[in-house]
mmCIF file of C-alpha atoms in Angstrom:
data_model
loop_
_atom_site.group_PDB
_atom_site.id
_atom_site.type_symbol
_atom_site.label_atom_id
_atom_site.label_comp_id
_atom_site.label_asym_id
_atom_site.label_seq_id
_atom_site.Cartn_x
_atom_site.Cartn_y
_atom_site.Cartn_z
ATOM 1 C CA MET A 942 -59.979 17.777 -16.349
ATOM 2 C CA LYS A 943 -58.067 14.382 -15.191
ATOM 3 C CA LEU A 944 -54.666 14.263 -15.206
ATOM 4 C CA PRO A 945 -53.733 10.772 -15.036
ATOM 5 C CA ARG A 946 -50.612 9.242 -13.801
ATOM 6 C CA ILE A 947 -47.626 7.007 -15.285
ATOM 7 C CA ALA A 948 -44.258 6.123 -14.918
ATOM 8 C CA LEU A 949 -41.765 9.054 -14.163
ATOM 9 C CA CYS A 950 -44.777 11.226 -14.628
ATOM 10 C CA LEU A 951 -46.899 13.597 -12.189
ATOM 11 C CA ALA A 952 -50.769 12.824 -11.743
ATOM 12 C CA LEU A 953 -51.504 16.837 -10.420
ATOM 13 C CA ILE A 954 -54.145 17.876 -8.330
ATOM 14 C CA PRO A 955 -56.977 18.597 -10.858
ATOM 15 C CA ALA A 956 -60.279 21.205 -9.917
ATOM 16 C CA LEU A 957 -63.642 20.565 -10.842
ATOM 17 C CA ALA A 958 -66.767 22.852 -11.236
ATOM 18 C CA HIS A 959 -68.485 21.557 -8.786
ATOM 19 C CA SER A 960 -68.525 19.887 -5.022
ATOM 20 C CA ALA A 961 -68.403 16.709 -4.490
ATOM 21 C CA PRO A 962 -69.157 14.385 -1.242
ATOM 22 C CA LEU A 963 -65.983 12.484 -0.647
ATOM 23 C CA SER A 964 -65.032 9.181 -2.204
ATOM 24 C CA LYS A 965 -63.252 5.855 -1.118
ATOM 25 C CA GLU A 966 -60.125 7.430 -2.880
ATOM 26 C CA HIS A 967 -60.303 10.480 -1.627
ATOM 27 C CA LYS A 968 -60.036 9.081 1.946
ATOM 28 C CA ILE A 969 -57.337 6.861 1.296
ATOM 29 C CA LEU A 970 -55.777 10.323 0.278
ATOM 30 C CA PHE A 971 -55.602 11.432 3.470
ATOM 31 C CA PHE A 972 -53.103 10.582 5.983
ATOM 32 C CA GLY A 973 -54.623 8.630 8.246
ATOM 33 C CA LYS A 974 -57.503 10.404 8.646
ATOM 34 C CA ASP A 975 -59.531 14.150 7.609
ATOM 35 C CA ASP A 976 -57.253 16.870 9.789
ATOM 36 C CA ARG A 977 -58.932 19.481 7.661
ATOM 37 C CA VAL A 978 -60.795 22.206 9.749
ATOM 38 C CA LEU A 979 -63.160 25.268 8.562
ATOM 39 C CA GLU A 980 -61.549 28.198 8.836
ATOM 40 C CA LYS A 981 -63.564 31.056 8.255
ATOM 41 C CA PRO A 982 -61.668 33.809 5.719
ATOM 42 C CA GLU A 983 -62.063 37.021 7.610
ATOM 43 C CA ARG A 984 -58.755 36.963 9.531
ATOM 44 C CA ALA A 985 -55.008 37.030 8.154
ATOM 45 C CA PRO A 986 -53.684 35.102 6.592
ATOM 46 C CA TRP A 987 -56.760 33.305 5.570
ATOM 47 C CA ARG A 988 -58.620 36.448 3.958
ATOM 48 C CA SER A 989 -56.217 36.804 1.688
ATOM 49 C CA VAL A 990 -56.688 33.558 0.187
ATOM 50 C CA GLY A 991 -59.148 33.132 -1.868
ATOM 51 C CA GLN A 992 -60.806 30.878 -5.234
ATOM 52 C CA LEU A 993 -59.717 31.423 -9.088
ATOM 53 C CA GLU A 994 -62.084 30.003 -11.604
ATOM 54 C CA THR A 995 -60.859 29.132 -15.485
ATOM 55 C CA ARG A 996 -63.124 29.944 -18.512
ATOM 56 C CA SER A 997 -63.615 26.247 -18.454
ATOM 57 C CA ARG A 998 -64.980 26.425 -15.005
ATOM 58 C CA THR A 999 -61.778 24.934 -13.305
ATOM 59 C CA ILE A 1000 -61.746 25.736 -10.023
ATOM 60 C CA CYS A 1001 -58.338 26.152 -7.654
ATOM 61 C CA THR A 1002 -56.965 28.085 -4.909
ATOM 62 C CA GLY A 1003 -54.348 31.277 -5.222
ATOM 63 C CA THR A 1004 -53.254 34.078 -2.390
ATOM 64 C CA LEU A 1005 -53.061 37.376 -2.953
ATOM 65 C CA VAL A 1006 -49.199 38.064 -2.340
ATOM 66 C CA ALA A 1007 -49.401 41.932 -3.914
ATOM 67 C CA PRO A 1008 -52.515 44.343 -4.180
ATOM 68 C CA ASP A 1009 -53.326 43.070 -7.734
ATOM 69 C CA VAL A 1010 -51.173 39.877 -8.068
ATOM 70 C CA VAL A 1011 -52.337 36.253 -6.976
ATOM 71 C CA LEU A 1012 -49.751 33.686 -6.540
ATOM 72 C CA THR A 1013 -51.097 29.499 -7.685
ATOM 73 C CA ALA A 1014 -50.475 26.727 -9.647
ATOM 74 C CA GLY A 1015 -49.295 26.828 -13.386
ATOM 75 C CA HIS A 1016 -51.515 23.360 -14.220
ATOM 76 C CA CYS A 1017 -54.870 25.179 -13.183
ATOM 77 C CA PHE A 1018 -54.484 27.068 -16.974
ATOM 78 C CA VAL A 1019 -53.902 24.016 -19.085
ATOM 79 C CA ASP A 1020 -57.065 22.343 -20.500
ATOM 80 C CA GLU A 1021 -57.243 18.378 -21.116
ATOM 81 C CA LYS A 1022 -56.078 19.272 -24.276
ATOM 82 C CA GLY A 1023 -53.045 20.964 -23.367
ATOM 83 C CA ARG A 1024 -54.715 24.451 -24.512
ATOM 84 C CA PHE A 1025 -54.210 27.483 -22.314
ATOM 85 C CA ASP A 1026 -57.602 28.094 -20.330
ATOM 86 C CA PRO A 1027 -57.606 31.585 -19.282
ATOM 87 C CA ALA A 1028 -58.758 32.625 -15.278
ATOM 88 C CA THR A 1029 -61.846 34.580 -15.317
ATOM 89 C CA SER A 1030 -62.187 35.179 -11.854
ATOM 90 C CA PHE A 1031 -60.353 35.802 -8.375
ATOM 91 C CA THR A 1032 -63.069 35.492 -5.258
ATOM 92 C CA VAL A 1033 -61.938 36.545 -1.734
ATOM 93 C CA GLY A 1034 -63.794 35.774 1.748
ATOM 94 C CA LEU A 1035 -65.739 32.562 0.044
ATOM 95 C CA TRP A 1036 -68.109 31.260 2.919
ATOM 96 C CA GLY A 1037 -71.238 29.448 1.778
ATOM 97 C CA ASP A 1038 -73.147 31.884 -1.033
ATOM 98 C CA GLU A 1039 -71.611 35.013 0.389
ATOM 99 C CA TYR A 1040 -68.385 36.479 -0.500
ATOM 100 C CA THR A 1041 -66.300 39.408 -0.144
ATOM 101 C CA ALA A 1042 -64.870 40.574 -3.077
ATOM 102 C CA LEU A 1043 -64.506 39.738 -6.750
ATOM 103 C CA SER A 1044 -62.298 40.595 -9.586
ATOM 104 C CA ARG A 1045 -62.241 39.956 -13.185
ATOM 105 C CA ILE A 1046 -58.693 38.756 -14.313
ATOM 106 C CA LYS A 1047 -56.620 40.978 -16.481
ATOM 107 C CA GLU A 1048 -53.301 38.859 -17.160
ATOM 108 C CA VAL A 1049 -52.102 35.055 -16.631
ATOM 109 C CA GLN A 1050 -48.614 33.969 -16.438
ATOM 110 C CA VAL A 1051 -47.363 30.516 -16.789
ATOM 111 C CA ASP A 1052 -43.700 29.118 -17.096
ATOM 112 C CA LYS A 1053 -43.234 29.022 -20.486
ATOM 113 C CA ALA A 1054 -40.980 25.718 -20.076
ATOM 114 C CA PHE A 1055 -43.770 24.427 -18.076
ATOM 115 C CA LEU A 1056 -46.090 24.767 -21.413
ATOM 116 C CA LYS A 1057 -43.758 23.670 -23.665
ATOM 117 C CA GLY A 1058 -42.974 20.484 -21.673
ATOM 118 C CA LEU A 1059 -46.136 19.053 -21.529
ATOM 119 C CA ILE A 1060 -46.955 15.571 -22.959
ATOM 120 C CA ARG A 1061 -50.034 15.114 -24.337
ATOM 121 C CA LYS A 1062 -51.426 11.409 -24.903
ATOM 122 C CA ARG A 1063 -54.778 9.954 -25.581
ATOM 123 C CA ASP A 1064 -55.994 9.325 -22.016
ATOM 124 C CA GLY A 1065 -55.190 12.815 -21.080
ATOM 125 C CA LEU A 1066 -51.828 15.440 -20.135
ATOM 126 C CA TYR A 1067 -48.912 14.524 -18.803
ATOM 127 C CA ILE A 1068 -46.284 17.097 -16.885
ATOM 128 C CA PRO A 1069 -42.939 15.115 -17.001
ATOM 129 C CA PRO A 1070 -40.721 15.432 -13.708
ATOM 130 C CA ARG A 1071 -38.399 17.404 -15.589
ATOM 131 C CA ILE A 1072 -40.719 20.485 -15.530
ATOM 132 C CA ALA A 1073 -42.599 19.447 -12.532
ATOM 133 C CA PRO A 1074 -40.777 22.207 -10.411
ATOM 134 C CA ARG A 1075 -41.984 25.315 -12.983
ATOM 135 C CA ASP A 1076 -45.623 24.273 -11.623
ATOM 136 C CA PHE A 1077 -46.303 27.475 -10.709
ATOM 137 C CA ALA A 1078 -48.515 30.964 -12.478
ATOM 138 C CA PHE A 1079 -49.128 34.110 -10.836
ATOM 139 C CA VAL A 1080 -52.116 36.308 -11.891
ATOM 140 C CA ARG A 1081 -53.233 39.846 -12.186
ATOM 141 C CA LEU A 1082 -56.024 41.410 -10.950
ATOM 142 C CA ALA A 1083 -58.186 44.004 -12.574
ATOM 143 C CA THR A 1084 -59.136 45.125 -9.373
ATOM 144 C CA PRO A 1085 -56.380 45.564 -6.480
ATOM 145 C CA LEU A 1086 -58.158 43.206 -3.747
ATOM 146 C CA GLY A 1087 -54.798 43.039 -1.733
ATOM 147 C CA ASN A 1088 -55.539 46.476 -0.499
ATOM 148 C CA SER A 1089 -58.681 45.757 1.332
ATOM 149 C CA GLN A 1090 -57.841 41.964 2.296
ATOM 150 C CA GLY A 1091 -54.155 42.474 3.133
ATOM 151 C CA THR A 1092 -51.482 40.324 0.998
ATOM 152 C CA VAL A 1093 -49.406 37.506 2.652
ATOM 153 C CA PRO A 1094 -45.468 37.811 2.268
ATOM 154 C CA VAL A 1095 -43.270 35.164 0.140
ATOM 155 C CA PHE A 1096 -40.246 33.645 1.176
ATOM 156 C CA SER A 1097 -37.335 35.488 -0.032
ATOM 157 C CA GLY A 1098 -34.228 33.413 0.922
ATOM 158 C CA ASP A 1099 -32.414 30.402 -1.153
ATOM 159 C CA ALA A 1100 -32.931 26.525 -0.642
ATOM 160 C CA GLN A 1101 -30.595 26.598 2.398
ATOM 161 C CA ALA A 1102 -32.190 29.389 4.083
ATOM 162 C CA LEU A 1103 -35.661 27.456 4.011
ATOM 163 C CA LYS A 1104 -34.114 24.419 5.083
ATOM 164 C CA THR A 1105 -33.079 26.004 8.024
ATOM 165 C CA LEU A 1106 -36.500 28.037 8.704
ATOM 166 C CA LEU A 1107 -38.490 24.632 8.516
ATOM 167 C CA ALA A 1108 -35.999 22.802 10.527
ATOM 168 C CA ARG A 1109 -36.337 25.779 13.245
ATOM 169 C CA GLN A 1110 -40.219 25.191 12.551
ATOM 170 C CA ASN A 1111 -39.647 21.178 13.196
ATOM 171 C CA TRP A 1112 -40.769 21.188 9.824
ATOM 172 C CA THR A 1113 -44.499 21.958 10.863
ATOM 173 C CA ILE A 1114 -46.364 23.919 7.920
ATOM 174 C CA THR A 1115 -49.982 24.989 7.164
ATOM 175 C CA GLN A 1116 -52.143 24.405 4.453
ATOM 176 C CA GLY A 1117 -55.846 25.876 3.423
ATOM 177 C CA GLY A 1118 -57.597 26.009 0.238
ATOM 178 C CA TYR A 1119 -61.188 25.686 -1.497
ATOM 179 C CA PRO A 1120 -61.294 21.352 -1.837
ATOM 180 C CA VAL A 1121 -63.405 19.362 -4.174
ATOM 181 C CA ASP A 1122 -65.773 18.089 -1.491
ATOM 182 C CA ASP A 1123 -67.020 21.758 -0.116
ATOM 183 C CA GLN A 1124 -65.735 24.285 -2.914
ATOM 184 C CA ARG A 1125 -67.855 26.965 -0.882
ATOM 185 C CA HIS A 1126 -65.866 27.031 2.153
ATOM 186 C CA LEU A 1127 -62.288 27.070 2.998
ATOM 187 C CA ARG A 1128 -60.668 24.344 4.753
ATOM 188 C CA ALA A 1129 -57.080 24.027 6.292
ATOM 189 C CA HIS A 1130 -54.709 21.397 8.106
ATOM 190 C CA HIS A 1131 -52.860 22.900 10.548
ATOM 191 C CA GLY A 1132 -49.698 21.707 12.017
ATOM 192 C CA CYS A 1133 -49.239 19.503 9.500
ATOM 193 C CA LYS A 1134 -45.410 18.194 7.986
ATOM 194 C CA ALA A 1135 -43.555 19.078 5.353
ATOM 195 C CA THR A 1136 -41.061 15.864 4.527
ATOM 196 C CA ALA A 1137 -38.528 16.848 2.222
ATOM 197 C CA LEU A 1138 -36.885 19.880 0.456
ATOM 198 C CA ARG A 1139 -35.701 18.210 -2.957
ATOM 199 C CA GLY A 1140 -32.487 19.240 -4.874
ATOM 200 C CA ASP A 1141 -35.018 20.525 -7.804
ATOM 201 C CA GLY A 1142 -36.695 22.830 -5.443
ATOM 202 C CA ARG A 1143 -40.174 20.538 -4.784
ATOM 203 C CA LEU A 1144 -41.323 19.993 -1.023
ATOM 204 C CA THR A 1145 -42.961 17.276 -0.155
ATOM 205 C CA HIS A 1146 -45.125 17.067 2.682
ATOM 206 C CA ARG A 1147 -48.139 15.499 4.532
ATOM 207 C CA CYS A 1148 -50.713 18.139 4.326
ATOM 208 C CA ASP A 1149 -54.550 16.806 3.633
ATOM 209 C CA THR A 1150 -55.404 18.213 0.097
ATOM 210 C CA LEU A 1151 -58.014 17.078 -2.550
ATOM 211 C CA GLU A 1152 -58.707 18.519 -5.801
ATOM 212 C CA GLY A 1153 -59.660 22.298 -5.955
ATOM 213 C CA ASN A 1154 -56.136 22.658 -3.838
ATOM 214 C CA SER A 1155 -54.199 23.248 -6.245
ATOM 215 C CA GLY A 1156 -52.308 26.425 -6.238
ATOM 216 C CA SER A 1157 -53.062 26.846 -2.283
ATOM 217 C CA PRO A 1158 -50.413 28.272 -0.351
ATOM 218 C CA ILE A 1159 -48.215 26.237 2.218
ATOM 219 C CA PHE A 1160 -47.361 28.574 5.149
ATOM 220 C CA VAL A 1161 -45.096 29.055 8.101
ATOM 221 C CA ILE A 1162 -46.504 30.424 10.966
ATOM 222 C CA ASP A 1163 -44.069 31.964 13.279
ATOM 223 C CA ALA A 1164 -44.827 32.181 17.192
ATOM 224 C CA LYS A 1165 -46.406 35.502 16.403
ATOM 225 C CA GLY A 1166 -48.770 34.141 14.420
ATOM 226 C CA GLN A 1167 -47.220 35.559 11.338
ATOM 227 C CA ALA A 1168 -47.631 34.026 8.023
ATOM 228 C CA THR A 1169 -45.097 33.467 5.135
ATOM 229 C CA ILE A 1170 -46.075 31.428 1.877
ATOM 230 C CA VAL A 1171 -43.074 28.809 1.539
ATOM 231 C CA ALA A 1172 -44.579 26.889 -1.108
ATOM 232 C CA VAL A 1173 -47.617 26.560 -3.473
ATOM 233 C CA GLN A 1174 -49.576 23.219 -3.778
ATOM 234 C CA SER A 1175 -49.275 21.204 -6.827
ATOM 235 C CA SER A 1176 -49.678 17.400 -6.632
ATOM 236 C CA ALA A 1177 -50.739 13.940 -5.129
ATOM 237 C CA PRO A 1178 -49.888 10.600 -5.944
ATOM 238 C CA PRO A 1179 -52.970 8.435 -6.714
ATOM 239 C CA ALA A 1180 -54.597 6.912 -3.819
ATOM 240 C CA ALA A 1181 -52.810 3.474 -4.616
ATOM 241 C CA ARG A 1182 -49.493 5.104 -3.821
ATOM 242 C CA ARG A 1183 -50.701 6.829 -1.096
ATOM 243 C CA LYS A 1184 -48.489 4.700 1.519
ATOM 244 C CA LEU A 1185 -45.522 5.316 -0.498
ATOM 245 C CA GLU A 1186 -45.135 8.858 -1.702
ATOM 246 C CA ASP A 1187 -46.394 12.125 -0.278
ATOM 247 C CA ASN A 1188 -48.008 15.352 -1.344
ATOM 248 C CA MET A 1189 -46.113 17.719 -3.711
ATOM 249 C CA SER A 1190 -45.503 21.692 -3.657
ATOM 250 C CA VAL A 1191 -43.319 23.649 -5.122
ATOM 251 C CA SER A 1192 -41.018 25.888 -2.845
ATOM 252 C CA ALA A 1193 -40.410 29.658 -3.287
ATOM 253 C CA PRO A 1194 -36.936 29.910 -3.854
ATOM 254 C CA VAL A 1195 -37.802 28.195 -7.301
ATOM 255 C CA PHE A 1196 -40.345 31.175 -8.449
ATOM 256 C CA GLN A 1197 -39.504 34.038 -6.244
ATOM 257 C CA LYS A 1198 -37.103 36.227 -8.569
ATOM 258 C CA ALA A 1199 -39.883 35.680 -11.468
ATOM 259 C CA LEU A 1200 -42.517 36.372 -8.897
ATOM 260 C CA GLN A 1201 -40.934 39.428 -7.915
ATOM 261 C CA ALA A 1202 -40.535 40.693 -11.644
ATOM 262 C CA PHE A 1203 -44.272 40.117 -12.019
ATOM 263 C CA ILE A 1204 -45.085 42.524 -9.302
ATOM 264 C CA ALA A 1205 -42.524 45.063 -10.507
ATOM 265 C CA LYS A 1206 -44.097 44.915 -14.017
ATOM 266 C CA SER A 1207 -47.415 45.425 -12.383
ATOM 267 C CA ALA A 1208 -46.395 48.857 -10.057
ATOM 268 C CA LYS A 1209 -44.945 50.384 -13.490
ATOM 269 C CA LYS A 1210 -48.180 50.231 -15.562
#
């Protein structure tokens, strides 16, 4: 799936169904150089980070935030024609040809305003800025993998509290997921920088991301090594605009209440 960019619209980081070598464009998308490192998903928080696959074989990254709930990006479930593309599986502990566990998907919830606001054109699907902050989704698993893999807490404060937290951390964050150039191994960028928390709730940053990282967690990790999700990865500019724009994520204050309602609904079943 390729979602091109036009004025006033957002170019998403799509996911492909196979690994691919780094292209010249990919290399330009890195901030100076590729600072990603391999991160074996056998310890927290990485053992809670996994790979989502949809019916059309789109690949995204997601994180266990409750025993049976995964947090990811909304555009992962929309195909090139704007149709809903349901998730089929979520895999954790993926490392080469091995993995720890896999679950089928029971339910996917994508923000209704996000789906309604998509613009369909001949050359692709566009996400206008007015709905870009709604690019998040929640996935319910048939098997509660979080009971064995653990879950990662999501920041529960408002935007001002998040700014305070980021300032206390010197705006240093960590991101990790399953990128297009190596979809069988988890790669993380430690100590990258958040650059601004926008008024609409989007958090800009300079972590090295590629296709496949859509929906991946943006963590703040404290002095004790405890990780908290503060945002989910959404998009990157085209290579031609890399020097002008940072990467984009959706911050936790935007979706926290909706996420808690989705988790609570699961507990009642």
